[in-house]
CSV table of C-alpha atoms in Angstrom, one decimal:
chain,number,residue,atom,x,y,z
D,1,MET,CA,32.3,19.2,-6.6
D,2,ALA,CA,31.2,22.5,-5.5
D,3,ASP,CA,31.4,23.7,-9.5
D,4,ALA,CA,28.6,21.1,-10.5
D,5,ALA,CA,25.8,23.0,-12.3
D,6,THR,CA,22.7,22.8,-10.3
D,7,PHE,CA,19.0,23.7,-11.4
D,8,ASN,CA,15.7,23.7,-9.6
D,9,VAL,CA,13.3,20.8,-9.2
D,10,THR,CA,9.8,21.2,-8.1
D,11,ILE,CA,7.3,17.8,-7.6
D,12,VAL,CA,3.8,18.6,-7.0
D,13,THR,CA,0.8,16.1,-6.5
D,14,PRO,CA,-2.9,17.2,-6.0
D,15,ASP,CA,-1.9,17.2,-2.4
D,16,GLY,CA,0.5,20.1,-2.7
D,17,THR,CA,4.3,20.3,-3.0
D,18,VAL,CA,6.5,17.4,-1.9
D,19,PHE,CA,10.0,19.0,-3.2
D,20,ASP,CA,11.3,22.3,-4.1
D,21,ASP,CA,15.1,22.7,-4.1
D,22,THR,CA,18.1,22.4,-6.4
D,23,SER,CA,19.9,19.2,-7.8
D,24,THR,CA,22.5,18.4,-10.1
D,25,MET,CA,20.8,15.5,-12.0
D,26,LEU,CA,17.3,14.2,-11.8
D,27,VAL,CA,16.6,10.7,-12.9
D,28,VAL,CA,12.9,9.6,-13.4
D,29,THR,CA,11.3,6.4,-14.9
D,30,THR,CA,9.4,6.7,-17.7
D,31,ASP,CA,7.6,3.3,-19.9
D,32,ASP,CA,10.4,3.3,-22.0
D,33,GLY,CA,13.0,3.2,-19.2
D,34,GLU,CA,14.9,5.9,-17.0
D,35,LEU,CA,15.5,9.5,-18.2
D,36,GLY,CA,18.4,11.3,-16.6
D,37,PHE,CA,18.5,15.3,-16.8
D,38,MET,CA,21.1,17.9,-15.9
D,39,ALA,CA,21.4,21.4,-16.2
D,40,ASN,CA,21.1,22.7,-19.8
D,41,HIS,CA,19.2,19.7,-21.3
D,42,LEU,CA,17.2,20.5,-24.3
D,43,PRO,CA,13.8,20.9,-23.2
D,44,MET,CA,11.5,17.7,-22.9
D,45,ILE,CA,8.2,16.4,-21.6
D,46,ALA,CA,8.0,12.8,-20.5
D,47,ALA,CA,5.1,10.9,-19.1
D,48,LEU,CA,6.5,9.0,-15.9
D,49,ALA,CA,5.4,5.5,-15.0
D,50,ILE,CA,5.2,4.0,-11.4
D,51,GLY,CA,8.7,3.9,-10.3
D,52,ARG,CA,11.8,5.8,-8.5
D,53,LEU,CA,12.4,9.1,-9.3
D,54,THR,CA,16.3,10.2,-8.0
D,55,LEU,CA,17.6,13.4,-7.4
D,56,LYS,CA,21.5,13.5,-7.3
D,57,HIS,CA,23.2,16.3,-5.2
D,58,ALA,CA,26.9,16.1,-6.3
D,59,ASP,CA,27.5,19.5,-5.4
D,60,SER,CA,27.0,18.8,-1.9
D,61,GLN,CA,27.7,15.7,0.7
D,62,ALA,CA,24.0,15.5,0.8
D,63,ASP,CA,22.5,12.0,0.0
D,64,ASP,CA,20.9,11.4,-2.9
D,65,THR,CA,16.8,12.0,-2.6
D,66,GLU,CA,14.6,9.3,-3.5
D,67,VAL,CA,10.9,9.7,-4.2
D,68,ALA,CA,8.1,7.1,-4.8
D,69,VAL,CA,6.1,8.7,-7.7
D,70,ASN,CA,2.9,6.5,-9.2
D,71,GLY,CA,2.6,8.1,-12.5
D,72,GLY,CA,2.4,11.6,-13.8
D,73,TYR,CA,4.7,13.6,-16.2
D,74,VAL,CA,8.1,15.6,-15.9
D,75,ARG,CA,8.8,18.7,-17.8
D,76,PHE,CA,12.1,20.3,-18.1
D,77,ASP,CA,13.5,23.6,-19.9
D,78,GLY,CA,17.1,23.5,-19.5
D,79,ASN,CA,17.2,25.0,-15.9
D,80,LYS,CA,14.0,23.9,-14.1
D,81,ALA,CA,12.3,20.5,-13.8
D,82,THR,CA,8.5,20.3,-13.0
D,83,VAL,CA,7.6,16.9,-11.8
D,84,VAL,CA,3.5,16.6,-11.8
D,85,ALA,CA,2.7,13.4,-10.1
D,86,ASP,CA,-0.4,11.5,-9.2
D,87,SER,CA,1.1,10.6,-5.9
D,88,ALA,CA,4.8,10.9,-4.5
D,89,GLU,CA,6.4,10.4,-1.2
D,90,LEU,CA,9.9,10.9,-0.1
D,91,ARG,CA,11.6,8.0,0.8
D,92,GLU,CA,11.9,8.7,4.7
D,93,GLN,CA,7.8,9.7,4.4
D,94,ILE,CA,6.8,6.3,3.3
D,95,ASP,CA,4.9,4.3,5.6
D,96,VAL,CA,6.3,0.6,5.1
D,97,SER,CA,3.7,-1.0,7.5
D,98,ARG,CA,0.7,0.7,4.9
D,99,ALA,CA,2.7,-0.2,1.8
D,100,GLN,CA,3.1,-3.9,3.2
D,101,ASN,CA,-0.6,-3.9,3.8
D,102,ALA,CA,-1.3,-2.3,0.2
D,103,LYS,CA,0.8,-5.1,-1.2
D,104,SER,CA,-1.3,-8.1,0.9
D,105,ARG,CA,-4.7,-6.5,-0.4
D,106,ALA,CA,-3.4,-6.0,-3.8
D,107,GLU,CA,-2.3,-9.5,-4.1
D,108,LYS,CA,-5.4,-10.9,-2.7
D,109,THR,CA,-7.5,-9.0,-5.1
D,110,ILE,CA,-5.4,-10.3,-8.0
D,111,ALA,CA,-6.0,-13.7,-7.0
D,112,HIS,CA,-9.9,-13.3,-6.4
D,113,ALA,CA,-9.8,-11.6,-9.9
D,114,LYS,CA,-8.3,-14.7,-11.5
D,115,GLU,CA,-10.8,-16.9,-9.8
D,116,VAL,CA,-13.8,-15.0,-11.0
D,117,HIS,CA,-12.4,-14.0,-14.5
D,118,ASP,CA,-12.8,-10.4,-13.9
D,119,PRO,CA,-10.4,-8.4,-16.2
D,120,ASP,CA,-11.0,-5.1,-14.9
D,121,GLU,CA,-10.6,-6.4,-11.1
D,122,LEU,CA,-7.1,-8.0,-12.2
D,123,SER,CA,-6.0,-4.7,-13.8
D,124,ARG,CA,-6.9,-2.8,-10.6
D,125,GLY,CA,-4.9,-5.1,-8.5
D,126,GLN,CA,-1.9,-5.1,-10.7
D,127,VAL,CA,-2.0,-1.3,-10.6
D,128,HIS,CA,-2.0,-1.2,-6.8
D,129,LEU,CA,0.7,-4.2,-6.6
D,130,ALA,CA,2.6,-1.9,-8.6
D,131,ARG,CA,2.2,0.9,-6.6
D,132,ALA,CA,3.0,-0.9,-3.3
D,133,LEU,CA,6.1,-2.6,-4.6
D,134,ASN,CA,7.4,0.7,-5.8
D,135,ARG,CA,6.8,2.4,-2.1
D,136,LEU,CA,8.6,-0.9,-0.8
D,137,ARG,CA,11.5,-0.6,-3.1
D,138,VAL,CA,12.0,3.0,-2.6
D,139,SER,CA,11.9,2.7,1.1
D,140,GLY,CA,14.8,-0.3,1.1
D,141,ASN,CA,12.1,-2.6,2.7
D,142,LEU,CA,11.0,-4.9,-0.4
D,143,LYS,CA,10.7,-8.2,1.2
């Protein structure tokens, strides 16, 4: 599909640029569900939820690029998408062991928060668990 329209996608975090290349489609996760963008889409800004970001490369034989994103926003102007994320990891860069350890710690935090009836600790634990599960899901290692 060599004639597919492409656009530039840049993903940045406080630690630097995670991705800067072209894509034929960008799919992001928001609180309201998934949004898909293709070249010449109407301009839009949307808040991102903890979830998977997928970059399609239909114009080449390259596999889709998947990224674990933990909040932020996407700005799309028709020919350029900019994702500013709290944190983002390409699938192949996810440390699965670290993510599994984070999941275990978050589950312990949630259990403790429920025991002592601490809503703030419970909320923090739930966010940490969602981030760890997202990383494991994107890596393909959710057990």
